[in-house]
Coordinates of N, CA and C in Angstrom, one line a residue:
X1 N -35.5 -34.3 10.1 CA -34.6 -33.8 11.1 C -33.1 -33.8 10.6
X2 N -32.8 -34.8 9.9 CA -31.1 -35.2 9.5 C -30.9 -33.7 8.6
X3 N -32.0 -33.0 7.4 CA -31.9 -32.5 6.5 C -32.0 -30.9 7.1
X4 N -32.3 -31.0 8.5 CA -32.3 -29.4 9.1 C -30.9 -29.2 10.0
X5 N -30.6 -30.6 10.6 CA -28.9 -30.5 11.2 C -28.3 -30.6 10.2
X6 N -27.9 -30.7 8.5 CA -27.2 -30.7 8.1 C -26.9 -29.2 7.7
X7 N -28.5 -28.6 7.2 CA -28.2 -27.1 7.0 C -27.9 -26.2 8.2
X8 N -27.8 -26.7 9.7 CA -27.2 -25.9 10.7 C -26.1 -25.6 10.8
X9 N -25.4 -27.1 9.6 CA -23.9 -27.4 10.7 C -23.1 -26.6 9.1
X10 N -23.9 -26.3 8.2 CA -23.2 -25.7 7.0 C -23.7 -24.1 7.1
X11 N -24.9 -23.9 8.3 CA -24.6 -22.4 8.4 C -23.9 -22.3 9.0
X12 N -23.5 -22.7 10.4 CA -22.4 -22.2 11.2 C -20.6 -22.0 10.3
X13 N -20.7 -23.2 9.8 CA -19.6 -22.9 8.9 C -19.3 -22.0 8.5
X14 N -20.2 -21.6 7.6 CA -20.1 -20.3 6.6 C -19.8 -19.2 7.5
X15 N -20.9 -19.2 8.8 CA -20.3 -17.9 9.4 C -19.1 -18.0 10.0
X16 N -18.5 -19.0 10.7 CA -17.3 -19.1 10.9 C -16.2 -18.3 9.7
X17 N -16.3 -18.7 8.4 CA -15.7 -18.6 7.4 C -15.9 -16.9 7.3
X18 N -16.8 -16.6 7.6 CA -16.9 -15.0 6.9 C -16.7 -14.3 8.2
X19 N -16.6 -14.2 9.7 CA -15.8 -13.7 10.7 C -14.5 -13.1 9.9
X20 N -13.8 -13.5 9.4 CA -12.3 -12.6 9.6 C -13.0 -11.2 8.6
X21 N -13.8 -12.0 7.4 CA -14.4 -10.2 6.6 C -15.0 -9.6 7.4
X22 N -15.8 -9.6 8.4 CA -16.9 -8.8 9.0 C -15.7 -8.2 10.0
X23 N -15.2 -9.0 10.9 CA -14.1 -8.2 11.2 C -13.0 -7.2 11.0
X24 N -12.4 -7.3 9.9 CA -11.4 -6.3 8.7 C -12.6 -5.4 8.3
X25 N -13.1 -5.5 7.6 CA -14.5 -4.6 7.1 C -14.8 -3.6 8.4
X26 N -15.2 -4.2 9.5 CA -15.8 -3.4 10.5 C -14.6 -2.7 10.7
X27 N -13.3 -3.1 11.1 CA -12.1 -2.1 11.3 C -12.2 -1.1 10.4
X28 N -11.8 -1.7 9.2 CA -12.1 -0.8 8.1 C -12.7 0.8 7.8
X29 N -14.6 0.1 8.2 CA -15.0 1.2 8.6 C -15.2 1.9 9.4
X30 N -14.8 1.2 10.7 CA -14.7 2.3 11.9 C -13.9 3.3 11.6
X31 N -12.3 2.9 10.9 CA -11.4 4.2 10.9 C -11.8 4.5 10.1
X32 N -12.2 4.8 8.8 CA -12.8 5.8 7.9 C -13.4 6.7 8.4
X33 N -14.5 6.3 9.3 CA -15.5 7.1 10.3 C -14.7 7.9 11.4
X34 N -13.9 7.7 11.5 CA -13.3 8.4 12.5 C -11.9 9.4 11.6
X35 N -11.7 9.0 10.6 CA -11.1 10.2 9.8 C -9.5 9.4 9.9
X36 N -9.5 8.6 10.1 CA -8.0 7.9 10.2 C -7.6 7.2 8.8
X37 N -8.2 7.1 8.0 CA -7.5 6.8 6.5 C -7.6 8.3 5.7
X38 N -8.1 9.2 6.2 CA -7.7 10.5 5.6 C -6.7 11.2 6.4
X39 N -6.3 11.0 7.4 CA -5.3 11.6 8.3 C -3.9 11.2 8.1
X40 N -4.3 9.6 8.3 CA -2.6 8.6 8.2 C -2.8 7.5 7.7
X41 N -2.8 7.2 6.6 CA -2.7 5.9 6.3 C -1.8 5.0 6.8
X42 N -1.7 3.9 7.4 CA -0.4 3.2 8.4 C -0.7 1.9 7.5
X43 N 0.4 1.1 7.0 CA -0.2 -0.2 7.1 C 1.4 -0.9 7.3
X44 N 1.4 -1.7 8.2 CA 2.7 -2.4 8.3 C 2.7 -4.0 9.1
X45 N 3.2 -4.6 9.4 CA 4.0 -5.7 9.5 C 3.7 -6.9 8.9
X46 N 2.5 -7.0 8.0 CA 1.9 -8.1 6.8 C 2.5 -7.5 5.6
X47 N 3.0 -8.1 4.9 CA 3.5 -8.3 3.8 C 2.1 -8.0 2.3
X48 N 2.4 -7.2 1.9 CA 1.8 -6.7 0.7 C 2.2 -6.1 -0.5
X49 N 1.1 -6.3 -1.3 CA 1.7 -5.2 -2.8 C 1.2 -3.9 -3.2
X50 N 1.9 -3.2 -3.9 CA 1.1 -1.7 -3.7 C 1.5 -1.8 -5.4
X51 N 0.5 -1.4 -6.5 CA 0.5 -0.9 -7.4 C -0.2 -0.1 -7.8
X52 N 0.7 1.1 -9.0 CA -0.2 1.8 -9.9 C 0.1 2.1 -11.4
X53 N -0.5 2.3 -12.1 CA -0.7 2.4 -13.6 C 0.5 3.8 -13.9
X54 N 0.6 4.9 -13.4 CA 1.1 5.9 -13.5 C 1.3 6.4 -11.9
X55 N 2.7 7.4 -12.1 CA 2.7 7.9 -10.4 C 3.7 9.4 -11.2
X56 N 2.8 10.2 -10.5 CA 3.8 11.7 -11.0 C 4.3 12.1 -9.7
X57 N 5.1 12.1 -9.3 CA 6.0 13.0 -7.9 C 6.4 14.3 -8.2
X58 N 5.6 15.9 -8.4 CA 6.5 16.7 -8.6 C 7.8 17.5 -8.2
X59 N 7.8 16.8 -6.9 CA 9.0 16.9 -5.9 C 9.9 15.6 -6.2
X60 N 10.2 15.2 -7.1 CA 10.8 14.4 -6.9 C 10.7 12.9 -5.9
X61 N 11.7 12.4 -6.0 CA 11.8 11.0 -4.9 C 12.7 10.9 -4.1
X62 N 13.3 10.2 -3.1 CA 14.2 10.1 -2.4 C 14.2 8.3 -2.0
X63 N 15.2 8.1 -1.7 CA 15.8 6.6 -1.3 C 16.4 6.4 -0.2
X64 N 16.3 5.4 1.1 CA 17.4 5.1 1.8 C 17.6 3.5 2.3
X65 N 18.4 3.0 2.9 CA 18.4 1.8 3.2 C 18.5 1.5 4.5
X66 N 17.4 0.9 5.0 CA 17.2 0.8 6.4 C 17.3 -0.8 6.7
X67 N 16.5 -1.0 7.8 CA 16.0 -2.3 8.8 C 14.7 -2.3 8.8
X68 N 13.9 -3.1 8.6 CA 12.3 -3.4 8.9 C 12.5 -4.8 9.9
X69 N 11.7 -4.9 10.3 CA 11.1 -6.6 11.6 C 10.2 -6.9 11.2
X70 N 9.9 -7.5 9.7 CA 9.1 -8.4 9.4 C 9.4 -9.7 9.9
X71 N 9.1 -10.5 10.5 CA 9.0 -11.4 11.0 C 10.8 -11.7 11.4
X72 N 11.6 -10.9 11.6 CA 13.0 -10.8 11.9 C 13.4 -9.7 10.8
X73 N 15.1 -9.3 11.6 CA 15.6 -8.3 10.7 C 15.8 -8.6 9.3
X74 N 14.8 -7.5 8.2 CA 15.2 -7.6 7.1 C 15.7 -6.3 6.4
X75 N 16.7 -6.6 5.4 CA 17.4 -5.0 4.6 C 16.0 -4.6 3.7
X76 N 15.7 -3.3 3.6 CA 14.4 -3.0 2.7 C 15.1 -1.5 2.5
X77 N 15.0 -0.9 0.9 CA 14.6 0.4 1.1 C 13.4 1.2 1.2
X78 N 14.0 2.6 1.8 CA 12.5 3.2 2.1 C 12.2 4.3 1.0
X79 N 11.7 4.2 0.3 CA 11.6 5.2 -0.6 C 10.3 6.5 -0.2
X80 N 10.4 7.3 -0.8 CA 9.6 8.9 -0.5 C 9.3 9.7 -1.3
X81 N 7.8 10.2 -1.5 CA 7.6 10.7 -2.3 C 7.0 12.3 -2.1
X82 N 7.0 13.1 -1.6 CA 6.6 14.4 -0.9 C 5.1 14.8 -1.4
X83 N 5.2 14.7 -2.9 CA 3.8 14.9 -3.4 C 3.4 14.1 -4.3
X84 N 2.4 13.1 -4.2 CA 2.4 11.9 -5.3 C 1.0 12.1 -6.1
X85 N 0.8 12.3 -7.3 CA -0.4 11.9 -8.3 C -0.3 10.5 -8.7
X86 N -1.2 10.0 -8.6 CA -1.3 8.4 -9.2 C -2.8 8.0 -9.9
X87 N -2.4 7.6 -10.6 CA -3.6 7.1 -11.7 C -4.0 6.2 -11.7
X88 N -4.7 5.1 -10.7 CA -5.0 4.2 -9.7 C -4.1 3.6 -8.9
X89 N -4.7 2.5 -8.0 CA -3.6 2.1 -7.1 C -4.8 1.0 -6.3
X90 N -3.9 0.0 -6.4 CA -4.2 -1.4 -5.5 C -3.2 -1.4 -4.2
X91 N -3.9 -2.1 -3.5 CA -2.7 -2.4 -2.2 C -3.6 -3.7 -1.9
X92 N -2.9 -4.7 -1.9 CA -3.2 -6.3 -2.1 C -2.5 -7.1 -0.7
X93 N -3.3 -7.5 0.3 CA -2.5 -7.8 1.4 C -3.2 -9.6 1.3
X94 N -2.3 -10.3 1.8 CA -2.5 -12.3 2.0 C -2.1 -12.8 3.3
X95 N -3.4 -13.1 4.2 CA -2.9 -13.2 5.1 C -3.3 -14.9 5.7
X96 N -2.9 -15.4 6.7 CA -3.3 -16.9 6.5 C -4.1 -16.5 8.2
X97 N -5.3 -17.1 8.3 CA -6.1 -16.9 9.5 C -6.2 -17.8 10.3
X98 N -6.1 -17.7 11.5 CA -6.3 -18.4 12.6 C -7.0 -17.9 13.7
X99 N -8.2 -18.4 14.1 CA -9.1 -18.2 15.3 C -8.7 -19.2 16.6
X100 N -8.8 -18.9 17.5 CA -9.1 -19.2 18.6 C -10.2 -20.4 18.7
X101 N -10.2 -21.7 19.6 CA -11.7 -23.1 19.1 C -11.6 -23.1 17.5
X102 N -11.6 -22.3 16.9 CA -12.4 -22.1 15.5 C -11.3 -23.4 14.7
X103 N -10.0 -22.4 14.6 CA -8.8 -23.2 14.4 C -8.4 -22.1 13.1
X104 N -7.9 -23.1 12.3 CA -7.5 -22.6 10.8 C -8.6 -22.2 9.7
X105 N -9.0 -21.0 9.2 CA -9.5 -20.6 8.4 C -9.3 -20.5 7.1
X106 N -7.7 -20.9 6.9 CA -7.2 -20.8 5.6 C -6.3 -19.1 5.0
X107 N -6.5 -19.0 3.8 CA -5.8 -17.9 3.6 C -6.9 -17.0 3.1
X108 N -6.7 -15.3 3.1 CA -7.6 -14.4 3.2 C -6.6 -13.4 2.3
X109 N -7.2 -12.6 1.5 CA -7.1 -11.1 0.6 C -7.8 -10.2 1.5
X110 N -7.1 -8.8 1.6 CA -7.6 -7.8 1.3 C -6.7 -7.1 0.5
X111 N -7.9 -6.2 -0.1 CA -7.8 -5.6 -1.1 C -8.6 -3.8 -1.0
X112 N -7.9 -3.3 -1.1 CA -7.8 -1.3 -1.1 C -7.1 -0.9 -2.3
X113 N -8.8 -0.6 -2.8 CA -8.1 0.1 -4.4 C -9.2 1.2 -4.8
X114 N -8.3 1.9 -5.6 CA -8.8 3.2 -7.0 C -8.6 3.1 -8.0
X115 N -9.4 2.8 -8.8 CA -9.3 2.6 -10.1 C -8.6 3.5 -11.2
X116 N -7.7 3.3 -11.7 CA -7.1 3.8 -13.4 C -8.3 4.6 -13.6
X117 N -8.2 5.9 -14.6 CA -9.2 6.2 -15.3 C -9.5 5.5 -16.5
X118 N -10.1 5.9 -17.1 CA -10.9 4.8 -18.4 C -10.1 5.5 -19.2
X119 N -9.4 6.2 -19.2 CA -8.5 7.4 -20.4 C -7.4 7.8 -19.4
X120 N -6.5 6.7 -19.9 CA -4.6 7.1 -18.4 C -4.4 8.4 -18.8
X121 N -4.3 8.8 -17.4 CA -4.0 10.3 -17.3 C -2.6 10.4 -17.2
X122 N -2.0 11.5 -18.0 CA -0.7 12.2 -18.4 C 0.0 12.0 -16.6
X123 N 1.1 12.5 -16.8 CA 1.7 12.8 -15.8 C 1.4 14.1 -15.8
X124 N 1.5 15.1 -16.3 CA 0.9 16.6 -16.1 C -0.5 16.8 -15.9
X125 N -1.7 15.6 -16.3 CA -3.0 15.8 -15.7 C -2.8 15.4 -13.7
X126 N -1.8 14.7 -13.6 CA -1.7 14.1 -12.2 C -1.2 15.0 -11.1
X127 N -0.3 15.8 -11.7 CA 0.6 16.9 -11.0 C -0.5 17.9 -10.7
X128 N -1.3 18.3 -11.8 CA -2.7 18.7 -11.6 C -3.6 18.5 -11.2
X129 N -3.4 17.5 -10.6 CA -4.6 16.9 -9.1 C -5.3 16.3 -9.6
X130 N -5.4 15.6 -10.8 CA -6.0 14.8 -11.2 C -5.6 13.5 -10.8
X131 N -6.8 12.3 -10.9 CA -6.6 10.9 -10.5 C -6.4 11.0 -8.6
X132 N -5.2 10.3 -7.9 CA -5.5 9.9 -6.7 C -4.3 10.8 -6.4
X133 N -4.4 11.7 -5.2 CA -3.4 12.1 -4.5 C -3.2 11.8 -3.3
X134 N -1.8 12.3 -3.2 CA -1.1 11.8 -1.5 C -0.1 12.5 -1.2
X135 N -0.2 12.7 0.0 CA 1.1 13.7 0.5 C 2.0 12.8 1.5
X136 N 3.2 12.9 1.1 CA 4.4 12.3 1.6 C 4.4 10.9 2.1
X137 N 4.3 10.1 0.8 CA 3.8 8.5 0.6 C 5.4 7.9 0.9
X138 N 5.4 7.7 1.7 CA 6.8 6.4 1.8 C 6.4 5.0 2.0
X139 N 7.2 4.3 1.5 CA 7.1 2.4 1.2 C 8.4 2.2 2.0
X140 N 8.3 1.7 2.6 CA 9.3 0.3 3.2 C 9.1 -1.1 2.0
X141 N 9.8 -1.1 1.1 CA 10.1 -2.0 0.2 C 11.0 -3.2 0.2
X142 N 10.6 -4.3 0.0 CA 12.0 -5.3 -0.4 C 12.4 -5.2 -2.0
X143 N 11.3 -4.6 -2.8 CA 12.0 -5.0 -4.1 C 10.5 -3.7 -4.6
X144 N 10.9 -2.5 -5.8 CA 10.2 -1.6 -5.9 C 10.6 -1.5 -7.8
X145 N 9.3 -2.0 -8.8 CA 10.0 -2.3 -10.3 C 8.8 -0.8 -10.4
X146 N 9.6 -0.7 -11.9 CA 8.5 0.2 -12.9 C 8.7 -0.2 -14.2
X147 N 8.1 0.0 -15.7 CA 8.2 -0.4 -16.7 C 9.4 0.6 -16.8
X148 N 9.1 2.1 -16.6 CA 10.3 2.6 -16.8 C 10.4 4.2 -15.7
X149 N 11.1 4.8 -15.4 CA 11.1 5.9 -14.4 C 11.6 6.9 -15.2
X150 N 11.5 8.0 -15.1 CA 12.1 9.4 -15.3 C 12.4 10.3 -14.4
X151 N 13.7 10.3 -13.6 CA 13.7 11.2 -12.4 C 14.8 12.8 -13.7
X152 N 13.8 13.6 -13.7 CA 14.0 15.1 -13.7 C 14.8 15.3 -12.6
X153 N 15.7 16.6 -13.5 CA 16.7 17.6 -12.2 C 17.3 18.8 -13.0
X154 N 17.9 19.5 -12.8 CA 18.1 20.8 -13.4 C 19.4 21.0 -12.8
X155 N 20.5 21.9 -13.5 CA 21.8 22.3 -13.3 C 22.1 22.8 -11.8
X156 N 21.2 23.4 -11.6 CA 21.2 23.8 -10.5 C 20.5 23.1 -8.9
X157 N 20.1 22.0 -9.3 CA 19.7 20.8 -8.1 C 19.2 19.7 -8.7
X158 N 20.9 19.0 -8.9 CA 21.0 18.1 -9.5 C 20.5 16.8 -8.7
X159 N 20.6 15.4 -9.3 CA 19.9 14.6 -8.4 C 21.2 13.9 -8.2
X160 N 21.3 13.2 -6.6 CA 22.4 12.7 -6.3 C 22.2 11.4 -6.1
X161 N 23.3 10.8 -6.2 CA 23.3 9.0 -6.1 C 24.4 8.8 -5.5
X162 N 24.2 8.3 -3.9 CA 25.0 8.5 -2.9 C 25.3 10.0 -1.8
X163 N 24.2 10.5 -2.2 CA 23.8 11.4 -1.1 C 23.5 10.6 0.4
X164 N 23.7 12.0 1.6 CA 23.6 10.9 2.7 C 22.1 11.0 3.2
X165 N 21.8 9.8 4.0 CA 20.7 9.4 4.3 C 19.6 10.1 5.0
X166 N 20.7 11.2 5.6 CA 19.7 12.6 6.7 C 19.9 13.5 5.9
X167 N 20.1 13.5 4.5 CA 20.1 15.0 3.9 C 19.0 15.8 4.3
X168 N 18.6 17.4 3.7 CA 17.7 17.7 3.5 C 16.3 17.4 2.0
X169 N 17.4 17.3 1.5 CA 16.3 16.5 0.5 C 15.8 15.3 0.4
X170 N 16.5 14.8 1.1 CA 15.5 13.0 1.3 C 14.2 13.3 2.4
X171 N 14.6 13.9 3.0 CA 13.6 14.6 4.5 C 12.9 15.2 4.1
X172 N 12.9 15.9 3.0 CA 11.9 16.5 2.1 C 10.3 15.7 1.8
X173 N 11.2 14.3 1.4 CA 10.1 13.8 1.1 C 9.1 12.8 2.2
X174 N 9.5 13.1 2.9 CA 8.7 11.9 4.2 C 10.0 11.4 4.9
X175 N 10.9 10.9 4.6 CA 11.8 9.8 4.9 C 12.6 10.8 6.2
X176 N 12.3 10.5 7.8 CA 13.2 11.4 8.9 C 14.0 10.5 9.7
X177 N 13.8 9.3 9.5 CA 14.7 8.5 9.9 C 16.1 7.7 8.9
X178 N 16.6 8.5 8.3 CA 17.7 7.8 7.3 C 19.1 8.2 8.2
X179 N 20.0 6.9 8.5 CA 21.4 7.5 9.5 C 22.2 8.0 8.6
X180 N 22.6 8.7 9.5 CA 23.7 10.4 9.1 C 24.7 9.2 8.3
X181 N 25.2 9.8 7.5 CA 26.5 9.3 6.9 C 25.9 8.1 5.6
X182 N 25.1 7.5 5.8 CA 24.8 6.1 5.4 C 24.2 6.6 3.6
X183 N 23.9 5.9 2.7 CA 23.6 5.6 1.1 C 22.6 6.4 1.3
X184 N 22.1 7.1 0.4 CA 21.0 7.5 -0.3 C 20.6 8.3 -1.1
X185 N 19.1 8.1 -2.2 CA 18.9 8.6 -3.3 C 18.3 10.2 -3.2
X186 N 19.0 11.0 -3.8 CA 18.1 12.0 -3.1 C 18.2 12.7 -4.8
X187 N 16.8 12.6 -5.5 CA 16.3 13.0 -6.7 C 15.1 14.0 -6.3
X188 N 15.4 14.8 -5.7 CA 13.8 15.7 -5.3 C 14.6 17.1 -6.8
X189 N 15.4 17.0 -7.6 CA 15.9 18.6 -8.5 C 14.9 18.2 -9.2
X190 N 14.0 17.7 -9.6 CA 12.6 17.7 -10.7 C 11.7 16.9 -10.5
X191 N 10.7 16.7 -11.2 CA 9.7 15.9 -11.7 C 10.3 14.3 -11.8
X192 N 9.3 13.5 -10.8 CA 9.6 12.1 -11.1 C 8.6 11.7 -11.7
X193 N 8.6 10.9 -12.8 CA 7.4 10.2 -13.5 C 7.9 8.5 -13.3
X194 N 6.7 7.8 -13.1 CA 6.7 6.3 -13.0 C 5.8 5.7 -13.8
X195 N 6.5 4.6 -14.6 CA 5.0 3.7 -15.4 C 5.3 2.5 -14.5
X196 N 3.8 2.2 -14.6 CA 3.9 1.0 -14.1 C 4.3 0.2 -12.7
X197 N 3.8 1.3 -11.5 CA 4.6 0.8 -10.5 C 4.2 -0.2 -9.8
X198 N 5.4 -1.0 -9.3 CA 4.9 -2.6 -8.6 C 5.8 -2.5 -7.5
X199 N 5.3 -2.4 -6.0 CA 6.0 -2.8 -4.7 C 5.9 -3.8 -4.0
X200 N 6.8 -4.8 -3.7 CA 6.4 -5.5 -2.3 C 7.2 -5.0 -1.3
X201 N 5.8 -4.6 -0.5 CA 6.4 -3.5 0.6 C 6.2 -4.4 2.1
X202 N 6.7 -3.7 3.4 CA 6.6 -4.2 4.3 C 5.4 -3.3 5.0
X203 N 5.5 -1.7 4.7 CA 4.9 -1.0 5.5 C 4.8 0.3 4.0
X204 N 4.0 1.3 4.8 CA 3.3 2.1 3.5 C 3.0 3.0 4.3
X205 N 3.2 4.7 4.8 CA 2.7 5.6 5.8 C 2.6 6.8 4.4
X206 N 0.9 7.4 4.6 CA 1.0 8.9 3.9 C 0.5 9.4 5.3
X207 N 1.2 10.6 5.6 CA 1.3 11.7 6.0 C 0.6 13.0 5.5
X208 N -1.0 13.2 6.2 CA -1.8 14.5 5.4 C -2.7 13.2 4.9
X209 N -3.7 14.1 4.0 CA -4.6 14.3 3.6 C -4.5 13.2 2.4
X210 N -4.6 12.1 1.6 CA -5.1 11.5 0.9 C -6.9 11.2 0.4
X211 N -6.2 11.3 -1.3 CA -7.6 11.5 -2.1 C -8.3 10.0 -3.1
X212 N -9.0 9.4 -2.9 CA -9.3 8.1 -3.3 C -10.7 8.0 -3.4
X213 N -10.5 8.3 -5.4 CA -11.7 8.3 -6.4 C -12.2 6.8 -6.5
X214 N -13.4 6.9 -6.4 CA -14.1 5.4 -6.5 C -13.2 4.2 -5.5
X215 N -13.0 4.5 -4.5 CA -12.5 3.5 -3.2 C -13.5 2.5 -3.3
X216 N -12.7 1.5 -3.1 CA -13.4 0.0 -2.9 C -12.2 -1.0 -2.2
X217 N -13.2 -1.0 -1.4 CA -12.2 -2.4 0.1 C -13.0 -3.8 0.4
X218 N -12.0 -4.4 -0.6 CA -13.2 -6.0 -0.5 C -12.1 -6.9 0.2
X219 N -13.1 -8.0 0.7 CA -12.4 -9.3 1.3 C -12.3 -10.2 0.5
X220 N -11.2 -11.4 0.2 CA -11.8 -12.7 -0.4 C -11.3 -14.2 0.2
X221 N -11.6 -15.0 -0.3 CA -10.9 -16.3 0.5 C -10.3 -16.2 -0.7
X222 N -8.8 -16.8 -0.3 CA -8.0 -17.0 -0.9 C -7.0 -15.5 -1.5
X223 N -5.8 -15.6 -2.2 CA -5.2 -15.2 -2.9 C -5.7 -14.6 -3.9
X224 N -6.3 -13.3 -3.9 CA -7.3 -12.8 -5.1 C -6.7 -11.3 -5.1
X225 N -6.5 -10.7 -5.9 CA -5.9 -9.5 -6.2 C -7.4 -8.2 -6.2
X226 N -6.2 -7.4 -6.5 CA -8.1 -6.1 -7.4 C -8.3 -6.3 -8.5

């Protein structure tokens, strides 16, 4: 008897423990099923990372500097991309769980990713619809690196630094909330190429139709990346 209440009291555990995945998961795929990660991707007020290997924007990018309410007012830029190729991409979220009776669960991963190809695709295979696409990808960022960037522009629509925040070319790319008058990047005169991109973002919205080769959405305990 001692040896069948001990394996009761270590099954209940475990299911307690795997509740927050079965939950995220089932969200997960209810909106898939209902067409809401191909319509609008939304993710916001948990703090996350968004990376990818390559990102081609042939519209260019845009920048502005807003307010987010991550857990109180914080400065973040919002950056925008109108049309994005990317050559995989992780989005890595850490959240700490708490149930109701249950109590503390500890800390939890999710993880939403597309794999790199096995052979990194050019920026001009990307522009070409190759790898993962997205239409009008903006980041709410605290801090946005790349190994290195290339923003293209031509004599005739040049890229500005200190353009204002409601231009028409920032608006171009996603970004409709930037105040009149106020800083921003407005690089949509060419081709943006990015290596290496790393965000910690607050929030992440594509707008349209996104495309995601070999998707994979896992849970884990703990702090675990893709």
């Amino acid at each position: 008897m001692q040896e069948e209440t001990r394996g009761v009291t270590r099954w209940r555990r475990s299911a307690f423990l795997a509740l927050p995945a079965t939950v995220a998961i089932g969200a997960m795929a209810t909106a898939m099923v209902q067409g809401a990660l191909a319509a609008n991707l939304s993710l916001t007020s948990v703090p996350f990372t968004l990376s990818s290997k390559t990102v081609a924007a042939p519209q260019g990018i845009g920048a502005v500097m807003h307010t987010v309410d991550a857990g109180g007012p914080k400065g973040a830029a919002e950056v925008g991309l109108a049309k994005a190729g990317l050559d995989g991409i992780c989005v890595h979220a850490v959240q700490s769980v708490n149930l109701p009776v249950i109590g503390n669960l500890g800390t939890w991963s999710l993880n939403i990713s597309s794999p790199a190809a096995a052979t990194p695709l050019t920026s001009d295979q990307l522009v070409a619809g190759a790898g993962l696409q997205a239409n009008k990808l903006v980041l709410d960022a605290q801090a946005l690196k790349a190994s290195t960037a290339t923003l293209h522009a031509a004599d005739g629509s040049p890229n500005v630094i200190g353009a204002a925040a409601d231009s028409e070319g920032i608006k171009s790319t996603g970004i409709t909330d930037g105040t009149p008058g106020q800083f921003g990047l407005d690089a949509t005169g060419g081709r943006t190429d990015i290596k290496n991109l790393n965000a910690d973002a607050n929030a992440a919205t594509i707008s349209g139709a996104i495309t995601l080769p070999d998707l994979a959405i896992g849970i884990a305990h703990g702090d675990k990346g893709c």
